[in-house]
PDB file of C-alpha atoms in Angstrom:
ATOM      1  CA  UNK A   1     -17.437  11.373  17.343  1.00 46.00           C
ATOM      2  CA  UNK A   2     -17.698   9.359  14.107  1.00 50.00           C
ATOM      3  CA  UNK A   3     -15.212  11.625  12.289  1.00 47.00           C
ATOM      4  CA  UNK A   4     -12.428  10.766  14.750  1.00 46.00           C
ATOM      5  CA  UNK A   5     -12.258   7.047  13.851  1.00 50.00           C
ATOM      6  CA  UNK A   6     -10.902   7.389  10.253  1.00 51.00           C
ATOM      7  CA  UNK A   7      -8.176   9.771  11.454  1.00 52.00           C
ATOM      8  CA  UNK A   8      -7.019   7.247  14.065  1.00 64.00           C
ATOM      9  CA  UNK A   9      -7.132   4.428  11.506  1.00 84.00           C
ATOM     10  CA  UNK A  10      -5.153   6.394   8.901  1.00 90.00           C
ATOM     11  CA  UNK A  11      -2.602   7.242  11.582  1.00 89.00           C
ATOM     12  CA  UNK A  12      -2.344   3.565  12.487  1.00 91.00           C
ATOM     13  CA  UNK A  13      -1.827   2.600   8.815  1.00 93.00           C
ATOM     14  CA  UNK A  14       0.916   5.214   8.487  1.00 94.00           C
ATOM     15  CA  UNK A  15       2.685   4.017  11.647  1.00 93.00           C
ATOM     16  CA  UNK A  16       2.636   0.408  10.437  1.00 93.00           C
ATOM     17  CA  UNK A  17       4.056   1.368   7.030  1.00 95.00           C
ATOM     18  CA  UNK A  18       6.772   3.546   8.590  1.00 95.00           C
ATOM     19  CA  UNK A  19       7.886   0.505  10.575  1.00 94.00           C
ATOM     20  CA  UNK A  20       8.052  -1.560   7.375  1.00 94.00           C
ATOM     21  CA  UNK A  21      10.152   0.809   5.248  1.00 96.00           C
ATOM     22  CA  UNK A  22      12.615  -1.191   3.195  1.00 94.00           C
ATOM     23  CA  UNK A  23      10.421  -4.312   3.111  1.00 94.00           C
ATOM     24  CA  UNK A  24       9.318  -5.916  -0.137  1.00 95.00           C
ATOM     25  CA  UNK A  25       5.548  -6.110  -0.630  1.00 96.00           C
ATOM     26  CA  UNK A  26       3.080  -7.053  -3.327  1.00 96.00           C
ATOM     27  CA  UNK A  27       0.672  -4.281  -4.280  1.00 95.00           C
ATOM     28  CA  UNK A  28      -2.792  -4.879  -5.711  1.00 94.00           C
ATOM     29  CA  UNK A  29      -4.458  -1.663  -6.840  1.00 93.00           C
ATOM     30  CA  UNK A  30      -7.980  -1.271  -8.159  1.00 91.00           C
ATOM     31  CA  UNK A  31      -7.649   1.110 -11.125  1.00 86.00           C
ATOM     32  CA  UNK A  32     -11.380   1.233 -11.910  1.00 85.00           C
ATOM     33  CA  UNK A  33     -13.491  -0.422 -14.608  1.00 86.00           C
ATOM     34  CA  UNK A  34     -12.610  -3.883 -13.298  1.00 85.00           C
ATOM     35  CA  UNK A  35      -8.891  -3.297 -13.849  1.00 92.00           C
ATOM     36  CA  UNK A  36      -6.605  -4.528 -11.076  1.00 92.00           C
ATOM     37  CA  UNK A  37      -2.858  -3.936 -11.288  1.00 91.00           C
ATOM     38  CA  UNK A  38      -0.488  -6.206  -9.356  1.00 93.00           C
ATOM     39  CA  UNK A  39       3.117  -5.207  -8.745  1.00 92.00           C
ATOM     40  CA  UNK A  40       5.949  -6.030  -6.393  1.00 94.00           C
ATOM     41  CA  UNK A  41       8.179  -3.440  -4.801  1.00 95.00           C
ATOM     42  CA  UNK A  42       9.869  -1.950  -1.756  1.00 96.00           C
ATOM     43  CA  UNK A  43       8.321   0.581   0.607  1.00 96.00           C
ATOM     44  CA  UNK A  44      10.595   3.635   0.267  1.00 96.00           C
ATOM     45  CA  UNK A  45       9.130   6.627   2.083  1.00 95.00           C
ATOM     46  CA  UNK A  46       6.130   7.560   4.186  1.00 96.00           C
ATOM     47  CA  UNK A  47       4.852  11.124   4.073  1.00 95.00           C
ATOM     48  CA  UNK A  48       1.953  12.738   5.979  1.00 94.00           C
ATOM     49  CA  UNK A  49      -0.660  11.968   3.295  1.00 93.00           C
ATOM     50  CA  UNK A  50       0.954   9.314   1.076  1.00 96.00           C
ATOM     51  CA  UNK A  51       3.612   6.622   0.804  1.00 97.00           C
ATOM     52  CA  UNK A  52       5.991   5.726  -2.032  1.00 97.00           C
ATOM     53  CA  UNK A  53       6.815   2.238  -3.306  1.00 96.00           C
ATOM     54  CA  UNK A  54       9.669   1.486  -5.698  1.00 96.00           C
ATOM     55  CA  UNK A  55       8.237  -1.169  -8.028  1.00 93.00           C
ATOM     56  CA  UNK A  56      10.114  -3.709 -10.083  1.00 88.00           C
ATOM     57  CA  UNK A  57       9.261  -3.360 -13.769  1.00 80.00           C
ATOM     58  CA  UNK A  58      10.076  -5.537 -16.760  1.00 79.00           C
ATOM     59  CA  UNK A  59      13.637  -5.707 -18.093  1.00 80.00           C
ATOM     60  CA  UNK A  60      15.233  -4.870 -14.718  1.00 79.00           C
ATOM     61  CA  UNK A  61      13.718  -1.392 -14.661  1.00 84.00           C
ATOM     62  CA  UNK A  62      12.385   0.259 -11.549  1.00 88.00           C
ATOM     63  CA  UNK A  63       9.695   2.843 -11.146  1.00 92.00           C
ATOM     64  CA  UNK A  64       8.050   4.657  -8.287  1.00 94.00           C
ATOM     65  CA  UNK A  65       4.379   4.800  -7.464  1.00 95.00           C
ATOM     66  CA  UNK A  66       2.652   6.618  -4.662  1.00 96.00           C
ATOM     67  CA  UNK A  67      -0.599   5.858  -2.909  1.00 96.00           C
ATOM     68  CA  UNK A  68      -2.542   7.610  -0.201  1.00 96.00           C
ATOM     69  CA  UNK A  69      -3.260   5.972   3.139  1.00 95.00           C
ATOM     70  CA  UNK A  70      -6.936   6.526   2.328  1.00 93.00           C
ATOM     71  CA  UNK A  71      -6.524   4.144  -0.642  1.00 94.00           C
ATOM     72  CA  UNK A  72      -5.735   1.358   1.822  1.00 93.00           C
ATOM     73  CA  UNK A  73      -8.539   2.401   4.171  1.00 90.00           C
ATOM     74  CA  UNK A  74     -11.132   2.344   1.368  1.00 90.00           C
ATOM     75  CA  UNK A  75      -9.877  -0.983  -0.005  1.00 90.00           C
ATOM     76  CA  UNK A  76      -8.622   0.408  -3.332  1.00 93.00           C
ATOM     77  CA  UNK A  77      -5.071  -0.738  -2.561  1.00 95.00           C
ATOM     78  CA  UNK A  78      -3.969  -3.922  -0.822  1.00 95.00           C
ATOM     79  CA  UNK A  79      -0.449  -4.592   0.443  1.00 95.00           C
ATOM     80  CA  UNK A  80       0.684  -8.191   0.889  1.00 95.00           C
ATOM     81  CA  UNK A  81       3.897  -9.254   2.640  1.00 93.00           C
ATOM     82  CA  UNK A  82       5.956 -11.228   0.105  1.00 92.00           C
ATOM     83  CA  UNK A  83       7.489 -13.551   2.697  1.00 89.00           C
ATOM     84  CA  UNK A  84       4.240 -14.671   4.348  1.00 91.00           C
ATOM     85  CA  UNK A  85       1.770 -13.963   1.486  1.00 92.00           C
ATOM     86  CA  UNK A  86      -0.589 -12.400   4.049  1.00 93.00           C
ATOM     87  CA  UNK A  87      -2.190  -8.941   3.807  1.00 92.00           C
ATOM     88  CA  UNK A  88      -0.575  -6.259   5.953  1.00 91.00           C
ATOM     89  CA  UNK A  89      -4.035  -4.942   6.869  1.00 89.00           C
ATOM     90  CA  UNK A  90      -6.308  -8.011   7.059  1.00 86.00           C
ATOM     91  CA  UNK A  91      -9.195  -6.090   8.672  1.00 83.00           C
ATOM     92  CA  UNK A  92      -9.648  -4.012   5.483  1.00 84.00           C
ATOM     93  CA  UNK A  93     -11.403  -5.694   2.554  1.00 83.00           C
ATOM     94  CA  UNK A  94      -9.858  -5.208  -0.911  1.00 84.00           C
ATOM     95  CA  UNK A  95     -12.434  -4.011  -3.463  1.00 82.00           C
ATOM     96  CA  UNK A  96     -10.747  -5.374  -6.565  1.00 74.00           C
TER      97      UNK A  96
END
């Protein structure tokens, strides 16, 4: 029975992100060795195992980064709504 809970949680994360496509969010990603990267971007697409964010780079450039839903579940990635400055998934603790 324990193995069913992560699947339901990942499905819930995916559903929430699909409903927020086109929204601007702040992304904090733990890259390991005490390195945390913070970016701002727009949620573009949601796929079965990952989602894509178009990030705003320096000098008016844009790039695309992808993360897995598991990254959010494990706390490696945190998404923050830019308008309210609140985490999209407050029940998950960021490990950065």
